[in-house]
Amino acid sequence: MEALLETAASQSAPVAPPPALFNFATHLFRLNEARANKIAYVDDAGTTTYGELEDRARRFASALRTLGVHPEERVLLVMLDTVALPVVFLGALYAGVVPVIANTLLTPADYVYMLTHSHARAVIVTGALLPNVTHALGQLNSAEQDGCQLIVSQPLDGDPVAAPRLDELIDAAAPAVKGCASGCDDIAFWLYSSGSTGKPKGTVHTHANLYWTAELYAKAVLGIAESDVVFSAAKLFFAYGLGNALTFPLSVGATAVLMAERPTADAIFARLVRHRPTVFYGVPTLYASMLVSPNLPARDAVAMRVCTSAGEALPREIGERFTAHFGAEILDGIGSTEMLHIFLSNRAGAVEYGTTGRPVPGYEVELRDEAGRLVPDGEIGDLYIKGPSAALMYWSNREKTRATFLGEWIRSGDKYCRLPNGCYVYAGRSDDMLKVSGQYVSPVEVEMVLVQHAAVLEAAVVGVDHGGLVKTRAFVVLKREFAPSEILAEELKAFVKERLAPHKYPRDIVFADDLPKTATGKIQRFKLREQS
């Protein structure tokens, strides 16, 4: 049996580790000292230079100290994608305070959990998101309420909430002269997991983790440079988006475009045409909706040189159609909140659509069976990763930490298969795998075939109980020019039968207007199972 340990060795010189004393915000400010007048961010309100970004972040660091928030204490950020979020994030890092970036689409109950779990000393919230956050604050006990200060960014006109305004706090503060003397392995920030299988997990990352993702993926794989303009459809509260729109561009002096609104195809097109980003970061469902839109821009109306995809496996047909239209390749990859960004990816000029590519230099991956043994090429195994951007733990959750963080390795919860050429093919989440007629079926494999049909825009496959036996059911979203029918359902079943083993075809086809997704674009198959 060929061992599947794949060590990604870079052909260039090894990346130097950060020094033992290392504050990531201080690191960025030093890198960009000569770029004070260059535009760092473009958001819906205008532009912000590197000099303005540093000044406001250092002022926010001072404001936190004035508010009595101390190093290692947490502040919860419930903020839309505007330049205020990078200002607050970097200012907190500079002060040694731990920013906890929260999904902006959550319920008050979710925020109650995060506020109490993190013991946040402050919550900074965009005005448009105030109702859910103020409702959550009202659910805390009096001691918790007294210990957590509310700060409002971009308040709406007529907002009655009596709370300090972020801009006023920043304007009144003097820039902090010196950043916190953090260690490279000190806790820098948290990101909460999606919580699709229980309570969200507070994933704890260090200052060095941000550095490593920029060095190993952004520079070595994307080739990101100072001349680039980058635009991420994935929001900053997502680990993928945080790297895309903050860590990566600021590590090379590039310009990042931020968008507060929901990433619809039309909203994306407007930024691609107006700001002409050279690097675009998306997710498979967005690429699919872009391609079927009647407003799809012409190739010469945009300036993309490279694109990326994560969150779900990118269907081959979507990648090929996108590249045929725009000329830019989509580098499909996989990352995780625990690893902070992408560790397995395609490469520019060597893209193999339908695969997730090869390990990013600096990371190692293994595929193991249920007994922990390495599996041979062509067989499905559980994906384990080792690399320098791995999180420290899940905060205050020893059981989940022990199940995921196994020495130097992290168990991803994803199933993969390695091809003889060294490329990896996604087979789905471990808890989504189906056993049909005694044989494992990957829902993703069936979905990838379904979306090759001319009528199908999206598909999701789940297992349902048929008289005590598991059978596959496909939920299918059709392109706008096609209508549901029994004839089409039978045609789709036959289409899959012709391309996969007989036991894998979906016994039922359910036509749907859309599929339930997380805020980061992942299909929520557990919700479809609940409907079945």
Coordinates of C-alpha atoms in Angstrom, one line a residue:
M1 CA 0.0 0.0 0.0
E2 CA 1.4 3.4 -0.9
A3 CA 1.4 5.7 2.1
L4 CA -0.6 8.8 1.6
L5 CA 1.5 11.1 3.7
E6 CA 2.0 14.0 1.4
T7 CA 4.6 16.6 2.5
A8 CA 4.3 19.8 0.5
A9 CA 7.8 21.0 0.0
S10 CA 8.2 24.4 -1.6
Q11 CA 10.7 24.7 -4.4
S12 CA 11.6 28.1 -3.2
A13 CA 13.5 29.0 0.0
P14 CA 11.6 28.0 3.2
V15 CA 9.5 30.7 4.8
A16 CA 11.2 32.2 7.8
P17 CA 9.0 31.9 11.0
P18 CA 7.9 35.1 12.8
P19 CA 10.0 36.1 15.8
A20 CA 9.1 35.0 19.3
L21 CA 7.8 38.5 20.1
F22 CA 5.3 39.2 17.4
N23 CA 2.1 41.3 17.2
F24 CA 0.4 40.9 13.8
A25 CA -1.0 44.4 13.8
T26 CA 2.5 45.9 14.6
H27 CA 3.9 43.6 11.8
L28 CA 1.5 45.0 9.2
F29 CA 2.0 48.6 10.3
R30 CA 5.8 48.2 9.8
L31 CA 5.4 46.5 6.5
N32 CA 3.3 49.4 5.1
E33 CA 5.2 52.4 6.6
A34 CA 6.1 53.6 3.1
R35 CA 2.6 53.2 1.8
A36 CA 0.8 55.8 4.0
N37 CA -0.8 57.4 0.9
K38 CA -1.8 54.3 -0.9
I39 CA -5.4 53.1 -0.8
A40 CA -5.8 50.1 1.5
Y41 CA -9.6 49.8 1.4
V42 CA -12.5 50.8 -0.8
D43 CA -15.9 50.4 0.8
D44 CA -19.4 51.7 0.1
A45 CA -18.5 55.0 1.8
G46 CA -15.2 55.8 0.1
T47 CA -11.5 55.0 0.4
T48 CA -9.1 54.6 3.3
T49 CA -5.3 54.9 2.9
Y50 CA -2.8 52.7 4.7
G51 CA -1.8 55.7 6.8
E52 CA -5.5 56.4 7.8
L53 CA -6.0 52.7 8.6
E54 CA -3.0 52.6 10.9
D55 CA -3.9 55.9 12.6
R56 CA -7.5 54.9 13.3
A57 CA -6.5 51.4 14.5
R58 CA -3.9 52.8 16.9
R59 CA -6.5 55.3 18.2
F60 CA -9.0 52.5 18.7
A61 CA -6.3 50.6 20.7
S62 CA -6.1 53.7 23.0
A63 CA -9.9 53.9 23.2
L64 CA -10.0 50.3 24.4
R65 CA -7.6 51.1 27.2
T66 CA -9.6 54.1 28.2
L67 CA -12.7 52.0 28.3
G68 CA -10.9 49.6 30.7
V69 CA -10.6 46.7 28.4
H70 CA -7.3 44.9 29.2
P71 CA -5.0 42.6 27.2
E72 CA -6.3 39.1 26.7
E73 CA -9.9 40.2 27.4
R74 CA -12.4 39.7 24.6
V75 CA -14.5 42.1 22.5
L76 CA -17.3 40.8 20.3
L77 CA -17.5 42.2 16.7
V78 CA -20.9 42.1 15.0
M79 CA -20.0 44.3 12.1
L80 CA -20.8 44.5 8.4
D81 CA -18.0 44.6 5.9
T82 CA -16.8 48.2 6.0
V83 CA -13.4 49.6 6.8
A84 CA -14.5 50.0 10.4
L85 CA -14.1 46.2 10.9
P86 CA -10.4 46.1 9.9
V87 CA -9.8 49.2 12.0
V88 CA -11.4 47.5 15.1
F89 CA -9.8 44.1 14.5
L90 CA -6.3 45.6 14.0
G91 CA -6.7 48.0 16.9
A92 CA -7.7 45.2 19.2
L93 CA -4.7 43.1 18.2
Y94 CA -2.4 46.2 18.7
A95 CA -3.8 46.6 22.2
G96 CA -3.4 42.9 23.0
V97 CA -7.2 42.6 23.3
V98 CA -8.8 39.6 21.6
P99 CA -11.4 40.4 18.9
V100 CA -14.1 37.7 18.4
I101 CA -15.6 38.2 15.0
A102 CA -19.3 37.0 14.8
N103 CA -21.5 36.0 12.0
T104 CA -23.8 39.0 11.2
L105 CA -26.8 36.8 10.4
L106 CA -27.4 35.1 13.7
T107 CA -30.3 35.2 16.1
P108 CA -30.4 37.0 19.5
A109 CA -30.0 33.6 21.2
D110 CA -26.8 33.0 19.3
Y111 CA -25.4 36.3 20.4
V112 CA -26.4 35.6 24.0
Y113 CA -24.4 32.4 23.9
M114 CA -21.3 34.2 22.4
L115 CA -21.4 37.1 24.8
T116 CA -21.6 34.8 27.8
H117 CA -19.2 32.1 26.5
S118 CA -16.5 34.7 25.6
H119 CA -17.2 36.9 28.6
A120 CA -16.9 39.8 26.2
R121 CA -16.0 43.1 27.8
A122 CA -17.5 45.1 24.9
V123 CA -19.5 44.4 21.8
I124 CA -19.0 46.6 18.7
V125 CA -22.0 46.5 16.4
T126 CA -22.9 48.1 13.1
G127 CA -26.1 50.2 13.4
A128 CA -28.1 48.1 11.0
L129 CA -27.5 45.1 13.2
L130 CA -28.4 46.7 16.5
P131 CA -31.9 45.1 17.1
N132 CA -30.6 41.5 17.5
V133 CA -27.6 42.6 19.6
T134 CA -29.6 44.9 21.9
H135 CA -32.1 42.1 22.4
A136 CA -29.3 39.7 23.3
L137 CA -27.8 42.2 25.7
G138 CA -31.2 42.4 27.4
Q139 CA -31.2 38.7 28.0
L140 CA -27.9 38.8 30.1
N141 CA -28.0 38.9 33.8
S142 CA -27.3 42.3 35.5
A143 CA -23.6 41.4 36.2
E144 CA -23.0 40.3 32.6
Q145 CA -24.7 43.5 31.3
D146 CA -22.6 45.7 33.5
G147 CA -19.4 44.0 32.4
C148 CA -20.1 44.3 28.6
Q149 CA -20.1 47.8 27.0
L150 CA -22.0 48.5 23.8
I151 CA -20.3 50.5 21.1
V152 CA -22.2 51.4 17.9
S153 CA -20.5 51.8 14.5
Q154 CA -22.3 53.6 11.7
P155 CA -25.5 54.3 13.7
L156 CA -28.7 54.7 11.7
D157 CA -30.5 58.1 11.6
G158 CA -32.7 58.5 14.6
D159 CA -31.2 55.5 16.4
P160 CA -32.4 55.9 20.0
V161 CA -29.8 53.6 21.6
A162 CA -27.7 55.5 24.2
A163 CA -24.3 54.0 23.5
P164 CA -20.9 55.4 22.6
R165 CA -20.3 55.9 18.9
L166 CA -17.2 54.2 17.4
D167 CA -16.1 57.1 15.3
E168 CA -16.4 59.5 18.3
L169 CA -14.3 57.2 20.5
I170 CA -11.6 56.9 17.8
D171 CA -11.6 60.6 17.1
A172 CA -11.2 61.5 20.8
A173 CA -8.3 59.1 21.4
A174 CA -4.6 59.7 20.8
P175 CA -2.9 57.0 18.7
A176 CA -1.3 54.3 20.9
V177 CA 2.4 54.8 20.7
K178 CA 3.4 51.2 21.1
G179 CA 1.6 48.0 20.5
C180 CA 1.2 45.2 23.0
A181 CA 4.4 43.0 23.2
S182 CA 2.6 39.9 22.2
G183 CA 4.2 36.5 21.6
C184 CA 3.8 34.8 18.2
D185 CA 1.9 32.0 20.0
D186 CA -0.2 34.3 22.2
I187 CA -4.0 34.3 21.6
A188 CA -4.8 36.9 19.0
F189 CA -8.5 36.4 18.0
W190 CA -11.3 33.9 17.9
L191 CA -13.7 32.8 15.2
Y192 CA -16.8 30.9 16.0
S193 CA -17.6 27.8 14.0
S194 CA -21.0 27.5 12.3
G195 CA -22.6 25.5 15.0
S196 CA -24.4 23.3 12.6
T197 CA -23.9 20.2 14.8
G198 CA -24.4 22.0 18.2
K199 CA -23.3 25.1 19.9
P200 CA -20.8 27.2 18.0
K201 CA -17.2 26.5 19.0
G202 CA -14.9 29.4 19.8
T203 CA -11.8 28.6 17.7
V204 CA -8.8 30.2 19.2
H205 CA -6.0 31.5 16.9
T206 CA -2.6 33.1 17.5
H207 CA -0.8 36.1 16.0
A208 CA 1.5 33.8 14.0
N209 CA -1.4 32.0 12.4
L210 CA -2.3 35.1 10.4
Y211 CA 1.3 35.4 9.2
W212 CA 1.5 31.8 8.1
T213 CA -1.6 31.9 5.9
A214 CA -0.3 35.0 4.1
E215 CA 3.1 33.5 3.6
L216 CA 2.1 30.0 2.6
Y217 CA -1.1 30.5 0.6
A218 CA -1.5 34.1 -0.4
K219 CA 2.0 34.7 -1.6
A220 CA 3.1 31.2 -2.7
V221 CA -0.2 30.0 -4.3
L222 CA -2.1 33.2 -5.3
G223 CA 1.0 35.2 -6.1
I224 CA -0.7 38.2 -4.5
A225 CA 1.2 41.4 -5.0
E226 CA 1.1 45.1 -4.1
S227 CA -0.3 45.9 -7.5
D228 CA -3.4 43.7 -6.9
V229 CA -6.9 44.9 -6.1
V230 CA -8.8 42.1 -4.3
F231 CA -12.5 41.5 -3.7
S232 CA -14.0 38.8 -1.5
A233 CA -17.6 37.8 -1.7
A234 CA -17.1 35.8 1.5
K235 CA -17.5 38.1 4.4
L236 CA -14.8 39.0 7.0
F237 CA -16.5 37.0 9.8
F238 CA -15.7 33.9 7.8
A239 CA -12.1 32.6 8.2
Y240 CA -11.9 32.4 4.3
G241 CA -13.0 36.1 4.1
L242 CA -10.8 37.3 6.8
G243 CA -7.7 36.1 5.0
N244 CA -9.0 37.2 1.6
A245 CA -9.9 40.8 2.5
L246 CA -7.6 41.6 5.5
T247 CA -4.6 39.3 6.1
F248 CA -3.6 38.8 2.5
P249 CA -3.9 42.3 0.9
L250 CA -2.4 44.1 4.0
S251 CA 0.5 41.7 4.0
V252 CA 1.7 42.9 0.6
G253 CA 0.3 46.4 0.4
A254 CA -2.6 45.6 -2.0
T255 CA -6.0 47.3 -2.1
A256 CA -9.1 45.5 -0.9
V257 CA -12.7 46.2 -1.9
L258 CA -15.3 45.7 0.8
M259 CA -19.1 45.3 0.3
A260 CA -21.6 45.5 3.2
E261 CA -24.6 44.1 1.3
R262 CA -25.5 40.5 0.6
P263 CA -23.3 39.0 -2.2
T264 CA -25.9 38.6 -5.0
A265 CA -24.7 38.2 -8.5
D266 CA -25.7 41.7 -9.5
A267 CA -23.9 43.2 -6.4
I268 CA -20.8 41.3 -7.3
F269 CA -20.9 42.4 -11.0
A270 CA -21.2 46.0 -10.0
R271 CA -17.9 45.8 -8.0
L272 CA -16.1 43.7 -10.6
V273 CA -16.9 46.3 -13.3
R274 CA -16.5 49.5 -11.1
H275 CA -13.4 48.6 -9.2
R276 CA -11.8 46.0 -11.6
P277 CA -10.3 43.7 -9.0
T278 CA -7.6 41.4 -10.2
V279 CA -8.2 38.8 -7.5
F280 CA -11.7 37.6 -6.8
Y281 CA -12.7 35.2 -4.0
G282 CA -16.0 33.4 -4.3
V283 CA -17.9 30.2 -3.4
P284 CA -19.4 27.6 -5.8
T285 CA -23.0 28.6 -5.4
L286 CA -22.1 32.2 -6.2
Y287 CA -20.1 31.2 -9.3
A288 CA -23.1 29.2 -10.5
S289 CA -25.6 32.1 -10.0
M290 CA -23.2 34.5 -11.8
L291 CA -23.0 32.3 -14.8
V292 CA -26.8 32.0 -15.3
S293 CA -27.4 35.7 -14.7
P294 CA -28.6 37.7 -17.8
N295 CA -26.4 40.5 -16.5
L296 CA -23.1 38.5 -16.7
P297 CA -20.4 41.1 -17.7
A298 CA -18.3 40.6 -20.8
R299 CA -14.7 39.5 -20.4
D300 CA -13.3 42.9 -21.3
A301 CA -15.5 44.6 -18.7
V302 CA -13.5 43.0 -15.8
A303 CA -9.9 42.6 -14.9
M304 CA -9.7 39.3 -12.9
R305 CA -6.4 37.5 -13.3
V306 CA -7.2 34.7 -10.8
C307 CA -10.2 33.6 -8.7
T308 CA -10.5 31.2 -5.7
S309 CA -13.3 29.0 -4.4
A310 CA -13.9 27.4 -1.0
G311 CA -16.6 26.3 1.3
E312 CA -17.9 23.5 -1.0
A313 CA -16.4 21.5 -3.8
L314 CA -16.5 23.5 -7.1
P315 CA -18.2 21.5 -9.9
R316 CA -16.0 20.9 -12.9
E317 CA -18.6 22.3 -15.3
I318 CA -18.9 25.6 -13.3
G319 CA -15.1 26.1 -13.3
E320 CA -14.8 25.3 -17.0
R321 CA -17.6 27.6 -18.0
F322 CA -16.3 30.5 -15.9
T323 CA -12.8 30.2 -17.3
A324 CA -14.2 30.0 -20.9
H325 CA -16.1 33.2 -20.4
F326 CA -13.7 35.3 -18.3
G327 CA -10.3 33.7 -19.1
A328 CA -9.5 33.6 -15.4
E329 CA -9.0 30.3 -13.6
I330 CA -10.8 29.5 -10.4
L331 CA -8.4 27.9 -7.9
D332 CA -10.7 25.5 -5.9
G333 CA -9.4 24.8 -2.4
I334 CA -10.4 23.7 1.0
G335 CA -9.7 25.4 4.3
S336 CA -11.3 25.4 7.7
T337 CA -11.9 27.6 10.7
E338 CA -9.5 25.4 12.6
M339 CA -6.7 25.9 10.0
L340 CA -7.7 29.5 9.3
H341 CA -7.4 29.3 5.6
I342 CA -6.8 27.1 2.6
F343 CA -4.4 24.2 3.0
L344 CA -5.3 22.1 -0.1
S345 CA -5.6 23.9 -3.5
N346 CA -5.3 24.0 -7.2
R347 CA -2.5 26.1 -8.7
A348 CA -2.7 28.7 -11.5
G349 CA -1.7 27.2 -14.8
A350 CA -2.3 23.7 -13.5
V351 CA -5.9 23.7 -12.5
E352 CA -7.7 20.3 -12.6
Y353 CA -11.4 21.1 -12.3
G354 CA -13.3 18.5 -10.3
T355 CA -10.5 18.2 -7.8
T356 CA -9.3 20.3 -4.8
G357 CA -5.7 20.1 -6.1
R358 CA -2.7 19.4 -4.0
P359 CA -1.4 20.4 -0.5
V360 CA -0.3 24.0 -0.1
P361 CA 3.4 24.1 0.5
G362 CA 4.1 24.0 4.3
Y363 CA 1.1 21.7 5.0
E364 CA 0.9 18.0 5.3
V365 CA -2.2 15.9 4.7
E366 CA -3.1 12.3 5.3
L367 CA -6.2 10.2 4.4
R368 CA -7.0 7.6 7.1
D369 CA -9.7 4.9 7.5
E370 CA -11.9 4.5 10.6
A371 CA -9.1 2.6 12.4
G372 CA -6.6 5.4 11.7
R373 CA -4.7 3.5 9.0
L374 CA -3.6 5.3 5.8
V375 CA -5.7 4.4 2.8
P376 CA -4.4 3.8 -0.8
D377 CA -5.1 6.0 -3.8
G378 CA -8.6 5.7 -5.1
E379 CA -10.2 5.0 -1.8
I380 CA -12.1 7.4 0.4
G381 CA -10.6 8.3 3.8
D382 CA -10.9 10.9 6.5
L383 CA -8.8 14.0 5.9
Y384 CA -6.2 15.0 8.6
I385 CA -4.0 18.1 8.3
K386 CA -0.8 19.4 9.9
G387 CA 0.4 22.9 9.5
P388 CA 1.6 26.1 11.2
S389 CA -1.7 28.0 11.1
A390 CA -3.6 25.4 13.2
A391 CA -5.7 26.8 16.0
L392 CA -4.8 26.3 19.6
M393 CA -8.1 24.9 20.8
Y394 CA -11.9 25.4 21.1
W395 CA -12.3 27.7 24.1
S396 CA -13.8 26.1 27.2
N397 CA -14.7 22.9 25.2
R398 CA -12.3 20.1 26.2
E399 CA -14.3 17.3 24.7
K400 CA -14.5 18.8 21.2
T401 CA -10.8 20.0 21.4
R402 CA -9.6 16.5 22.2
A403 CA -11.7 15.0 19.3
T404 CA -10.3 17.5 16.7
F405 CA -6.8 18.5 17.8
L406 CA -4.7 15.3 17.9
G407 CA -1.2 16.3 18.6
E408 CA 0.2 18.1 15.6
W409 CA -2.7 16.9 13.5
I410 CA -6.2 18.2 13.0
R411 CA -9.1 15.9 12.1
S412 CA -11.1 17.9 9.5
G413 CA -14.3 16.0 9.4
D414 CA -14.1 15.8 5.6
K415 CA -13.9 12.8 3.4
Y416 CA -11.4 12.7 0.4
C417 CA -9.9 10.5 -2.2
R418 CA -6.5 10.9 -3.7
L419 CA -6.0 10.3 -7.4
P420 CA -2.8 8.6 -8.7
N421 CA -1.6 12.0 -10.0
G422 CA -1.6 13.4 -6.5
C423 CA -4.8 15.5 -6.7
Y424 CA -7.5 15.2 -4.1
V425 CA -11.2 14.8 -4.8
Y426 CA -13.8 15.9 -2.2
A427 CA -16.2 13.1 -1.1
G428 CA -18.3 15.1 1.5
R429 CA -18.4 15.7 5.2
S430 CA -17.9 12.6 7.3
D431 CA -21.4 12.9 8.8
D432 CA -23.0 13.3 5.4
M433 CA -21.7 10.0 3.9
L434 CA -24.4 7.5 3.1
K435 CA -24.3 3.7 3.1
V436 CA -26.6 2.4 0.3
S437 CA -26.8 -1.4 -0.4
G438 CA -23.9 -1.9 1.9
Q439 CA -21.7 0.5 0.0
Y440 CA -20.6 4.1 0.8
V441 CA -22.0 6.8 -1.4
S442 CA -20.6 10.3 -1.4
P443 CA -23.5 12.9 -1.8
V444 CA -21.0 15.3 -3.4
E445 CA -20.1 12.7 -6.1
V446 CA -23.8 12.4 -7.1
E447 CA -24.3 16.2 -6.9
M448 CA -21.3 16.8 -9.2
V449 CA -22.9 14.6 -11.8
L450 CA -26.4 16.2 -11.5
V451 CA -25.0 19.7 -12.1
Q452 CA -23.5 18.5 -15.4
H453 CA -27.1 18.2 -16.7
A454 CA -28.1 21.2 -18.8
A455 CA -31.3 21.8 -16.7
V456 CA -29.6 21.8 -13.3
L457 CA -28.4 24.9 -11.5
E458 CA -27.7 23.3 -8.0
A459 CA -28.2 20.0 -6.4
A460 CA -28.0 18.5 -2.9
V461 CA -28.2 14.8 -2.0
V462 CA -29.2 13.3 1.3
G463 CA -30.2 9.8 2.6
V464 CA -33.8 9.0 3.5
D465 CA -35.3 5.9 5.1
H466 CA -37.1 3.6 2.6
G467 CA -38.6 0.8 4.7
G468 CA -35.6 0.6 6.9
L469 CA -33.1 1.0 4.1
V470 CA -31.2 4.1 3.2
K471 CA -31.8 5.5 -0.3
T472 CA -30.6 8.7 -1.9
R473 CA -32.9 11.7 -2.5
A474 CA -31.7 14.6 -4.6
F475 CA -33.0 18.2 -4.1
V476 CA -32.6 20.0 -7.4
V477 CA -32.8 23.6 -8.3
L478 CA -33.4 24.1 -12.0
K479 CA -32.2 26.8 -14.3
R480 CA -34.8 29.4 -15.0
E481 CA -35.6 28.2 -18.5
F482 CA -36.6 24.7 -17.3
A483 CA -39.7 23.5 -15.5
P484 CA -40.1 20.6 -13.1
S485 CA -41.8 17.5 -14.4
E486 CA -41.9 13.7 -13.9
I487 CA -40.2 13.3 -17.3
L488 CA -37.3 15.5 -16.3
A489 CA -37.0 13.7 -12.9
E490 CA -36.7 10.3 -14.7
E491 CA -34.2 11.9 -17.1
L492 CA -32.0 13.1 -14.3
K493 CA -32.1 9.6 -12.7
A494 CA -31.0 8.0 -15.9
F495 CA -28.4 10.7 -16.4
V496 CA -26.7 9.7 -13.1
K497 CA -27.1 6.0 -13.8
E498 CA -25.2 6.3 -17.0
R499 CA -22.2 7.9 -15.2
L500 CA -22.1 6.3 -11.8
A501 CA -22.5 2.8 -10.2
P502 CA -26.2 1.8 -10.1
H503 CA -26.6 2.0 -6.4
K504 CA -25.6 5.7 -6.4
Y505 CA -28.4 7.2 -8.5
P506 CA -31.1 9.2 -6.5
R507 CA -34.2 7.2 -6.0
D508 CA -36.2 10.4 -5.5
I509 CA -35.9 13.8 -7.2
V510 CA -37.4 16.8 -5.4
F511 CA -37.5 20.0 -7.3
A512 CA -36.8 23.1 -5.1
D513 CA -36.7 26.8 -5.6
D514 CA -33.5 27.1 -3.6
L515 CA -31.3 25.2 -1.1
P516 CA -30.7 26.1 2.5
K517 CA -27.2 27.5 3.0
T518 CA -25.1 28.9 5.7
A519 CA -24.0 32.5 5.6
T520 CA -20.7 31.2 4.0
G521 CA -22.5 29.5 1.1
K522 CA -22.4 25.9 2.4
I523 CA -25.4 23.7 1.7
Q524 CA -27.1 22.7 4.9
R525 CA -27.9 19.1 4.1
F526 CA -29.1 18.5 7.7
K527 CA -32.1 20.8 7.0
L528 CA -32.9 18.8 3.9
R529 CA -32.8 15.6 5.9
E530 CA -35.2 17.1 8.3
Q531 CA -37.6 17.8 5.4
S532 CA -37.4 14.2 4.2

